Amino acid sequence: GAGVSQSPRYKVAKRGQDVALRCDPISGHVSLFWYQQALGQGPEFLTYFQNEAQLDKSGLPSDRFFAERPEGSVSTLKIQRTQQEDSAVYLCASSLAWGEIRVANEQFFGPGTRLTVL
Amino acid sequence: KQEVTQIPAALSVPEGENLVLNCSFTDSAIYNLQWFRQDPGKGLTSLLLIQSSQREQTSGRLNASLDKSSGRSTLYIAASQPGDSATYLCAVRDSGGYQKVTFGTGTKLQVIP
Protein backbone atom coordinates (compact mmCIF):
# COMPACT_ATOMS: atom_id res chain seq x y z
CA GLY A 1 0.00 0.00 0.00
CA ALA A 2 0.90 3.63 -0.31
CA GLY A 3 0.11 4.69 3.24
CA VAL A 4 2.19 5.05 6.39
CA SER A 5 2.98 1.71 7.97
CA GLN A 6 4.13 0.91 11.47
CA SER A 7 5.49 -2.21 13.07
CA PRO A 8 4.89 -4.01 15.26
CA ARG A 9 1.20 -3.23 15.69
CA TYR A 10 1.28 -4.54 19.25
CA LYS A 11 4.16 -4.88 21.65
CA VAL A 12 4.18 -6.22 25.18
CA ALA A 13 7.32 -5.54 27.17
CA LYS A 14 8.39 -6.29 30.70
CA ARG A 15 9.37 -3.29 32.76
CA GLY A 16 13.02 -2.51 32.12
CA GLN A 17 13.16 -3.94 28.60
CA ASP A 18 14.21 -1.88 25.60
CA VAL A 19 11.82 -1.61 22.64
CA ALA A 20 12.13 -0.34 19.08
CA LEU A 21 9.16 0.86 17.06
CA ARG A 22 9.40 1.28 13.31
CA CYS A 23 7.71 3.73 10.97
CA ASP A 24 7.69 3.58 7.17
CA PRO A 25 6.42 6.92 5.86
CA ILE A 26 4.82 7.51 2.51
CA SER A 27 7.52 7.41 -0.15
CA GLY A 28 8.89 10.85 -0.88
CA HIS A 29 7.51 12.48 2.26
CA VAL A 30 10.04 14.83 3.77
CA SER A 31 8.43 15.44 7.17
CA LEU A 32 7.94 12.74 9.79
CA PHE A 33 6.35 13.04 13.21
CA TRP A 34 6.07 10.76 16.24
CA TYR A 35 3.22 11.07 18.73
CA GLN A 36 2.26 9.31 21.96
CA GLN A 37 -1.43 8.73 22.64
CA ALA A 38 -2.52 7.65 26.10
CA LEU A 39 -5.91 6.03 26.54
CA GLY A 40 -8.72 8.55 26.15
CA GLN A 41 -6.37 11.38 25.25
CA GLY A 42 -5.36 13.13 22.08
CA PRO A 43 -1.94 12.42 20.60
CA GLU A 44 0.96 14.24 22.22
CA PHE A 45 3.82 15.43 20.03
CA LEU A 46 7.13 13.66 20.63
CA THR A 47 9.53 14.59 17.85
CA TYR A 48 9.78 15.86 14.28
CA PHE A 49 12.16 15.09 11.40
CA GLN A 50 12.75 16.89 8.16
CA ASN A 51 14.53 14.31 6.03
CA GLU A 52 17.23 12.88 8.32
CA ALA A 53 17.44 15.95 10.53
CA GLN A 54 15.65 15.83 13.87
CA LEU A 55 14.48 19.42 14.14
CA ASP A 56 12.37 19.18 17.26
CA LYS A 57 12.59 16.63 20.06
CA SER A 58 11.03 18.78 22.73
CA GLY A 59 8.18 16.34 23.29
CA LEU A 60 10.29 13.33 24.22
CA PRO A 61 9.36 12.69 27.86
CA SER A 62 12.77 11.55 29.08
CA ASP A 63 16.25 10.64 27.94
CA ARG A 64 15.06 7.03 27.73
CA PHE A 65 13.34 7.98 24.47
CA PHE A 66 15.40 8.23 21.31
CA ALA A 67 14.35 8.60 17.68
CA GLU A 68 16.31 8.42 14.47
CA ARG A 69 15.79 8.62 10.73
CA PRO A 70 19.29 8.02 9.36
CA GLU A 71 18.51 7.98 5.65
CA GLY A 72 15.58 10.33 5.67
CA SER A 73 13.02 7.60 5.12
CA VAL A 74 12.31 4.89 7.72
CA SER A 75 12.30 6.06 11.32
CA THR A 76 12.75 4.18 14.57
CA LEU A 77 11.57 5.24 18.00
CA LYS A 78 13.52 3.50 20.74
CA ILE A 79 12.52 3.39 24.37
CA GLN A 80 15.11 2.17 26.85
CA ARG A 81 14.34 0.63 30.24
CA THR A 82 10.59 0.80 29.65
CA GLN A 83 8.31 1.88 32.50
CA GLN A 84 4.60 1.27 33.00
CA GLU A 85 3.85 4.92 32.24
CA ASP A 86 5.26 4.36 28.75
CA SER A 87 2.20 2.22 27.92
CA ALA A 88 0.40 4.02 25.10
CA VAL A 89 -0.22 3.98 21.38
CA TYR A 90 2.69 5.42 19.43
CA LEU A 91 1.62 7.09 16.21
CA CYS A 92 3.77 8.06 13.27
CA ALA A 93 2.73 10.60 10.64
CA SER A 94 4.34 11.93 7.50
CA SER A 95 3.72 14.85 5.21
CA LEU A 96 5.08 15.73 1.81
CA ALA A 97 6.85 18.84 3.07
CA TRP A 98 5.70 22.08 4.52
CA GLY A 99 4.78 25.27 2.79
CA GLU A 100 1.90 27.38 1.65
CA ILE A 101 0.46 24.64 -0.52
CA ARG A 102 -2.21 22.97 1.60
CA VAL A 103 -1.66 19.47 0.31
CA ALA A 104 2.04 19.67 1.07
CA ASN A 105 1.67 19.83 4.81
CA GLU A 106 -1.30 17.58 5.37
CA GLN A 107 -0.31 14.83 7.79
CA PHE A 108 -1.04 11.18 7.06
CA PHE A 109 -1.01 8.79 9.99
CA GLY A 110 -0.06 5.17 10.38
CA PRO A 111 -2.17 2.71 12.39
CA GLY A 112 0.03 3.04 15.45
CA THR A 113 1.90 0.64 17.72
CA ARG A 114 0.16 -0.22 20.98
CA LEU A 115 2.83 -0.66 23.65
CA THR A 116 1.94 -2.35 26.91
CA VAL A 117 4.55 -2.42 29.66
CA LEU A 118 3.89 -4.98 32.39
CA LYS B 1 2.40 26.94 25.20
CA GLN B 2 -0.42 26.12 22.81
CA GLU B 3 -3.47 24.48 24.40
CA VAL B 4 -6.28 22.96 22.37
CA THR B 5 -9.70 22.23 23.82
CA GLN B 6 -12.58 20.34 22.24
CA ILE B 7 -16.17 20.60 23.33
CA PRO B 8 -18.19 18.51 23.88
CA ALA B 9 -16.11 15.52 24.96
CA ALA B 10 -18.88 13.19 23.85
CA LEU B 11 -21.99 13.57 21.75
CA SER B 12 -24.82 11.22 20.89
CA VAL B 13 -27.29 12.16 18.13
CA PRO B 14 -29.98 10.41 16.09
CA GLU B 15 -29.22 9.64 12.48
CA GLY B 16 -29.92 12.48 10.07
CA GLU B 17 -29.14 15.34 12.44
CA ASN B 18 -26.77 18.13 11.56
CA LEU B 19 -24.14 18.70 14.22
CA VAL B 20 -21.26 20.98 15.16
CA LEU B 21 -18.04 20.07 16.90
CA ASN B 22 -15.97 22.80 18.49
CA CYS B 23 -12.25 23.32 18.82
CA SER B 24 -10.55 26.24 20.55
CA PHE B 25 -6.88 27.11 20.85
CA THR B 26 -5.03 29.60 23.00
CA ASP B 27 -2.30 30.90 20.67
CA SER B 28 -3.62 32.40 17.44
CA ALA B 29 -0.19 32.30 15.76
CA ILE B 30 -0.97 29.11 13.89
CA TYR B 31 0.18 27.75 10.56
CA ASN B 32 -2.79 25.50 9.95
CA LEU B 33 -5.51 23.49 11.64
CA GLN B 34 -6.42 19.93 10.70
CA TRP B 35 -9.46 17.82 11.61
CA PHE B 36 -9.10 14.06 11.94
CA ARG B 37 -11.33 11.13 12.76
CA GLN B 38 -10.11 8.16 14.74
CA ASP B 39 -11.87 4.82 14.82
CA PRO B 40 -11.28 2.47 17.78
CA GLY B 41 -7.90 0.76 17.54
CA LYS B 42 -7.03 2.61 14.36
CA GLY B 43 -4.83 5.49 13.34
CA LEU B 44 -6.04 8.94 12.38
CA THR B 45 -7.74 9.74 9.11
CA SER B 46 -7.38 13.29 7.84
CA LEU B 47 -10.69 14.98 7.10
CA LEU B 48 -9.93 18.62 6.38
CA LEU B 49 -6.96 20.96 6.62
CA ILE B 50 -7.34 24.73 6.82
CA GLN B 51 -4.38 26.98 6.25
CA SER B 52 -4.14 30.05 8.50
CA SER B 53 -5.03 32.32 5.58
CA GLN B 54 -8.25 30.41 4.87
CA ARG B 55 -11.66 30.69 6.51
CA GLU B 56 -13.15 27.33 5.68
CA GLN B 57 -12.79 24.04 3.85
CA THR B 58 -15.48 21.68 2.60
CA SER B 59 -15.48 18.01 1.73
CA GLY B 60 -18.76 16.27 1.04
CA ARG B 61 -20.97 16.53 4.13
CA LEU B 62 -18.17 18.10 6.15
CA ASN B 63 -17.40 21.78 6.52
CA ALA B 64 -14.67 23.18 8.74
CA SER B 65 -14.35 26.85 9.58
CA LEU B 66 -11.50 28.77 11.14
CA ASP B 67 -11.57 32.04 13.07
CA LYS B 68 -7.94 32.53 13.90
CA SER B 69 -8.36 35.79 15.78
CA SER B 70 -10.78 34.26 18.27
CA GLY B 71 -8.92 30.96 18.41
CA ARG B 72 -11.82 28.81 17.23
CA SER B 73 -12.64 26.21 14.65
CA THR B 74 -15.84 24.29 14.06
CA LEU B 75 -16.49 21.07 12.19
CA TYR B 76 -19.99 20.87 10.77
CA ILE B 77 -21.35 17.46 9.81
CA ALA B 78 -24.51 17.47 7.75
CA ALA B 79 -27.09 14.69 7.74
CA SER B 80 -25.16 12.48 10.14
CA GLN B 81 -24.94 8.73 9.52
CA PRO B 82 -24.07 5.79 11.81
CA GLY B 83 -20.80 5.46 9.89
CA ASP B 84 -19.80 8.87 11.20
CA SER B 85 -19.47 7.41 14.70
CA ALA B 86 -15.85 7.92 15.75
CA THR B 87 -13.66 10.26 17.77
CA TYR B 88 -12.97 13.58 16.08
CA LEU B 89 -9.71 15.34 16.81
CA CYS B 90 -8.50 18.79 15.87
CA ALA B 91 -4.81 19.56 15.61
CA VAL B 92 -3.16 22.96 15.47
CA ARG B 93 0.23 23.54 13.87
CA ASP B 94 2.13 26.53 15.26
CA SER B 95 3.59 29.11 12.91
CA GLY B 96 6.74 29.66 14.90
CA GLY B 97 9.75 27.51 15.53
CA TYR B 98 9.51 24.07 14.02
CA GLN B 99 5.75 24.28 13.73
CA LYS B 100 4.87 21.94 16.54
CA VAL B 101 1.49 20.23 16.30
CA THR B 102 -0.85 20.21 19.29
CA PHE B 103 -3.94 17.99 19.43
CA GLY B 104 -7.14 18.41 21.36
CA THR B 105 -8.51 15.55 23.44
CA GLY B 106 -11.25 14.81 20.96
CA THR B 107 -15.02 14.58 20.72
CA LYS B 108 -16.46 11.06 20.75
CA LEU B 109 -19.45 11.00 18.43
CA GLN B 110 -22.14 8.33 18.37
CA VAL B 111 -24.80 8.47 15.66
CA ILE B 112 -27.77 6.31 16.57
CA PRO B 113 -29.62 4.58 13.72
CSV table of C-alpha atoms in Angstrom, one decimal:
chain,number,residue,atom,x,y,z
A,1,GLY,CA,0.0,0.0,0.0
A,2,ALA,CA,0.9,3.6,-0.3
A,3,GLY,CA,0.1,4.7,3.2
A,4,VAL,CA,2.2,5.1,6.4
A,5,SER,CA,3.0,1.7,8.0
A,6,GLN,CA,4.1,0.9,11.5
A,7,SER,CA,5.5,-2.2,13.1
A,8,PRO,CA,4.9,-4.0,15.3
A,9,ARG,CA,1.2,-3.2,15.7
A,10,TYR,CA,1.3,-4.5,19.2
A,11,LYS,CA,4.2,-4.9,21.7
A,12,VAL,CA,4.2,-6.2,25.2
A,13,ALA,CA,7.3,-5.5,27.2
A,14,LYS,CA,8.4,-6.3,30.7
A,15,ARG,CA,9.4,-3.3,32.8
A,16,GLY,CA,13.0,-2.5,32.1
A,17,GLN,CA,13.2,-3.9,28.6
A,18,ASP,CA,14.2,-1.9,25.6
A,19,VAL,CA,11.8,-1.6,22.6
A,20,ALA,CA,12.1,-0.3,19.1
A,21,LEU,CA,9.2,0.9,17.1
A,22,ARG,CA,9.4,1.3,13.3
A,23,CYS,CA,7.7,3.7,11.0
A,24,ASP,CA,7.7,3.6,7.2
A,25,PRO,CA,6.4,6.9,5.9
A,26,ILE,CA,4.8,7.5,2.5
A,27,SER,CA,7.5,7.4,-0.1
A,28,GLY,CA,8.9,10.9,-0.9
A,29,HIS,CA,7.5,12.5,2.3
A,30,VAL,CA,10.0,14.8,3.8
A,31,SER,CA,8.4,15.4,7.2
A,32,LEU,CA,7.9,12.7,9.8
A,33,PHE,CA,6.3,13.0,13.2
A,34,TRP,CA,6.1,10.8,16.2
A,35,TYR,CA,3.2,11.1,18.7
A,36,GLN,CA,2.3,9.3,22.0
A,37,GLN,CA,-1.4,8.7,22.6
A,38,ALA,CA,-2.5,7.6,26.1
A,39,LEU,CA,-5.9,6.0,26.5
A,40,GLY,CA,-8.7,8.6,26.2
A,41,GLN,CA,-6.4,11.4,25.3
A,42,GLY,CA,-5.4,13.1,22.1
A,43,PRO,CA,-1.9,12.4,20.6
A,44,GLU,CA,1.0,14.2,22.2
A,45,PHE,CA,3.8,15.4,20.0
A,46,LEU,CA,7.1,13.7,20.6
A,47,THR,CA,9.5,14.6,17.9
A,48,TYR,CA,9.8,15.9,14.3
A,49,PHE,CA,12.2,15.1,11.4
A,50,GLN,CA,12.7,16.9,8.2
A,51,ASN,CA,14.5,14.3,6.0
A,52,GLU,CA,17.2,12.9,8.3
A,53,ALA,CA,17.4,16.0,10.5
A,54,GLN,CA,15.7,15.8,13.9
A,55,LEU,CA,14.5,19.4,14.1
A,56,ASP,CA,12.4,19.2,17.3
A,57,LYS,CA,12.6,16.6,20.1
A,58,SER,CA,11.0,18.8,22.7
A,59,GLY,CA,8.2,16.3,23.3
A,60,LEU,CA,10.3,13.3,24.2
A,61,PRO,CA,9.4,12.7,27.9
A,62,SER,CA,12.8,11.5,29.1
A,63,ASP,CA,16.2,10.6,27.9
A,64,ARG,CA,15.1,7.0,27.7
A,65,PHE,CA,13.3,8.0,24.5
A,66,PHE,CA,15.4,8.2,21.3
A,67,ALA,CA,14.3,8.6,17.7
A,68,GLU,CA,16.3,8.4,14.5
A,69,ARG,CA,15.8,8.6,10.7
A,70,PRO,CA,19.3,8.0,9.4
A,71,GLU,CA,18.5,8.0,5.7
A,72,GLY,CA,15.6,10.3,5.7
A,73,SER,CA,13.0,7.6,5.1
A,74,VAL,CA,12.3,4.9,7.7
A,75,SER,CA,12.3,6.1,11.3
A,76,THR,CA,12.8,4.2,14.6
A,77,LEU,CA,11.6,5.2,18.0
A,78,LYS,CA,13.5,3.5,20.7
A,79,ILE,CA,12.5,3.4,24.4
A,80,GLN,CA,15.1,2.2,26.9
A,81,ARG,CA,14.3,0.6,30.2
A,82,THR,CA,10.6,0.8,29.7
A,83,GLN,CA,8.3,1.9,32.5
A,84,GLN,CA,4.6,1.3,33.0
A,85,GLU,CA,3.9,4.9,32.2
A,86,ASP,CA,5.3,4.4,28.7
A,87,SER,CA,2.2,2.2,27.9
A,88,ALA,CA,0.4,4.0,25.1
A,89,VAL,CA,-0.2,4.0,21.4
A,90,TYR,CA,2.7,5.4,19.4
A,91,LEU,CA,1.6,7.1,16.2
A,92,CYS,CA,3.8,8.1,13.3
A,93,ALA,CA,2.7,10.6,10.6
A,94,SER,CA,4.3,11.9,7.5
A,95,SER,CA,3.7,14.9,5.2
A,96,LEU,CA,5.1,15.7,1.8
A,97,ALA,CA,6.8,18.8,3.1
A,98,TRP,CA,5.7,22.1,4.5
A,99,GLY,CA,4.8,25.3,2.8
A,100,GLU,CA,1.9,27.4,1.6
A,101,ILE,CA,0.5,24.6,-0.5
A,102,ARG,CA,-2.2,23.0,1.6
A,103,VAL,CA,-1.7,19.5,0.3
A,104,ALA,CA,2.0,19.7,1.1
A,105,ASN,CA,1.7,19.8,4.8
A,106,GLU,CA,-1.3,17.6,5.4
A,107,GLN,CA,-0.3,14.8,7.8
A,108,PHE,CA,-1.0,11.2,7.1
A,109,PHE,CA,-1.0,8.8,10.0
A,110,GLY,CA,-0.1,5.2,10.4
A,111,PRO,CA,-2.2,2.7,12.4
A,112,GLY,CA,0.0,3.0,15.5
A,113,THR,CA,1.9,0.6,17.7
A,114,ARG,CA,0.2,-0.2,21.0
A,115,LEU,CA,2.8,-0.7,23.6
A,116,THR,CA,1.9,-2.3,26.9
A,117,VAL,CA,4.5,-2.4,29.7
A,118,LEU,CA,3.9,-5.0,32.4
B,1,LYS,CA,2.4,26.9,25.2
B,2,GLN,CA,-0.4,26.1,22.8
B,3,GLU,CA,-3.5,24.5,24.4
B,4,VAL,CA,-6.3,23.0,22.4
B,5,THR,CA,-9.7,22.2,23.8
B,6,GLN,CA,-12.6,20.3,22.2
B,7,ILE,CA,-16.2,20.6,23.3
B,8,PRO,CA,-18.2,18.5,23.9
B,9,ALA,CA,-16.1,15.5,25.0
B,10,ALA,CA,-18.9,13.2,23.9
B,11,LEU,CA,-22.0,13.6,21.8
B,12,SER,CA,-24.8,11.2,20.9
B,13,VAL,CA,-27.3,12.2,18.1
B,14,PRO,CA,-30.0,10.4,16.1
B,15,GLU,CA,-29.2,9.6,12.5
B,16,GLY,CA,-29.9,12.5,10.1
B,17,GLU,CA,-29.1,15.3,12.4
B,18,ASN,CA,-26.8,18.1,11.6
B,19,LEU,CA,-24.1,18.7,14.2
B,20,VAL,CA,-21.3,21.0,15.2
B,21,LEU,CA,-18.0,20.1,16.9
B,22,ASN,CA,-16.0,22.8,18.5
B,23,CYS,CA,-12.2,23.3,18.8
B,24,SER,CA,-10.6,26.2,20.6
B,25,PHE,CA,-6.9,27.1,20.8
B,26,THR,CA,-5.0,29.6,23.0
B,27,ASP,CA,-2.3,30.9,20.7
B,28,SER,CA,-3.6,32.4,17.4
B,29,ALA,CA,-0.2,32.3,15.8
B,30,ILE,CA,-1.0,29.1,13.9
B,31,TYR,CA,0.2,27.7,10.6
B,32,ASN,CA,-2.8,25.5,10.0
B,33,LEU,CA,-5.5,23.5,11.6
B,34,GLN,CA,-6.4,19.9,10.7
B,35,TRP,CA,-9.5,17.8,11.6
B,36,PHE,CA,-9.1,14.1,11.9
B,37,ARG,CA,-11.3,11.1,12.8
B,38,GLN,CA,-10.1,8.2,14.7
B,39,ASP,CA,-11.9,4.8,14.8
B,40,PRO,CA,-11.3,2.5,17.8
B,41,GLY,CA,-7.9,0.8,17.5
B,42,LYS,CA,-7.0,2.6,14.4
B,43,GLY,CA,-4.8,5.5,13.3
B,44,LEU,CA,-6.0,8.9,12.4
B,45,THR,CA,-7.7,9.7,9.1
B,46,SER,CA,-7.4,13.3,7.8
B,47,LEU,CA,-10.7,15.0,7.1
B,48,LEU,CA,-9.9,18.6,6.4
B,49,LEU,CA,-7.0,21.0,6.6
B,50,ILE,CA,-7.3,24.7,6.8
B,51,GLN,CA,-4.4,27.0,6.3
B,52,SER,CA,-4.1,30.0,8.5
B,53,SER,CA,-5.0,32.3,5.6
B,54,GLN,CA,-8.3,30.4,4.9
B,55,ARG,CA,-11.7,30.7,6.5
B,56,GLU,CA,-13.1,27.3,5.7
B,57,GLN,CA,-12.8,24.0,3.8
B,58,THR,CA,-15.5,21.7,2.6
B,59,SER,CA,-15.5,18.0,1.7
B,60,GLY,CA,-18.8,16.3,1.0
B,61,ARG,CA,-21.0,16.5,4.1
B,62,LEU,CA,-18.2,18.1,6.1
B,63,ASN,CA,-17.4,21.8,6.5
B,64,ALA,CA,-14.7,23.2,8.7
B,65,SER,CA,-14.3,26.9,9.6
B,66,LEU,CA,-11.5,28.8,11.1
B,67,ASP,CA,-11.6,32.0,13.1
B,68,LYS,CA,-7.9,32.5,13.9
B,69,SER,CA,-8.4,35.8,15.8
B,70,SER,CA,-10.8,34.3,18.3
B,71,GLY,CA,-8.9,31.0,18.4
B,72,ARG,CA,-11.8,28.8,17.2
B,73,SER,CA,-12.6,26.2,14.6
B,74,THR,CA,-15.8,24.3,14.1
B,75,LEU,CA,-16.5,21.1,12.2
B,76,TYR,CA,-20.0,20.9,10.8
B,77,ILE,CA,-21.3,17.5,9.8
B,78,ALA,CA,-24.5,17.5,7.7
B,79,ALA,CA,-27.1,14.7,7.7
B,80,SER,CA,-25.2,12.5,10.1
B,81,GLN,CA,-24.9,8.7,9.5
B,82,PRO,CA,-24.1,5.8,11.8
B,83,GLY,CA,-20.8,5.5,9.9
B,84,ASP,CA,-19.8,8.9,11.2
B,85,SER,CA,-19.5,7.4,14.7
B,86,ALA,CA,-15.8,7.9,15.8
B,87,THR,CA,-13.7,10.3,17.8
B,88,TYR,CA,-13.0,13.6,16.1
B,89,LEU,CA,-9.7,15.3,16.8
B,90,CYS,CA,-8.5,18.8,15.9
B,91,ALA,CA,-4.8,19.6,15.6
B,92,VAL,CA,-3.2,23.0,15.5
B,93,ARG,CA,0.2,23.5,13.9
B,94,ASP,CA,2.1,26.5,15.3
B,95,SER,CA,3.6,29.1,12.9
B,96,GLY,CA,6.7,29.7,14.9
B,97,GLY,CA,9.8,27.5,15.5
B,98,TYR,CA,9.5,24.1,14.0
B,99,GLN,CA,5.8,24.3,13.7
B,100,LYS,CA,4.9,21.9,16.5
B,101,VAL,CA,1.5,20.2,16.3
B,102,THR,CA,-0.8,20.2,19.3
B,103,PHE,CA,-3.9,18.0,19.4
B,104,GLY,CA,-7.1,18.4,21.4
B,105,THR,CA,-8.5,15.5,23.4
B,106,GLY,CA,-11.3,14.8,21.0
B,107,THR,CA,-15.0,14.6,20.7
B,108,LYS,CA,-16.5,11.1,20.8
B,109,LEU,CA,-19.5,11.0,18.4
B,110,GLN,CA,-22.1,8.3,18.4
B,111,VAL,CA,-24.8,8.5,15.7
B,112,ILE,CA,-27.8,6.3,16.6
B,113,PRO,CA,-29.6,4.6,13.7
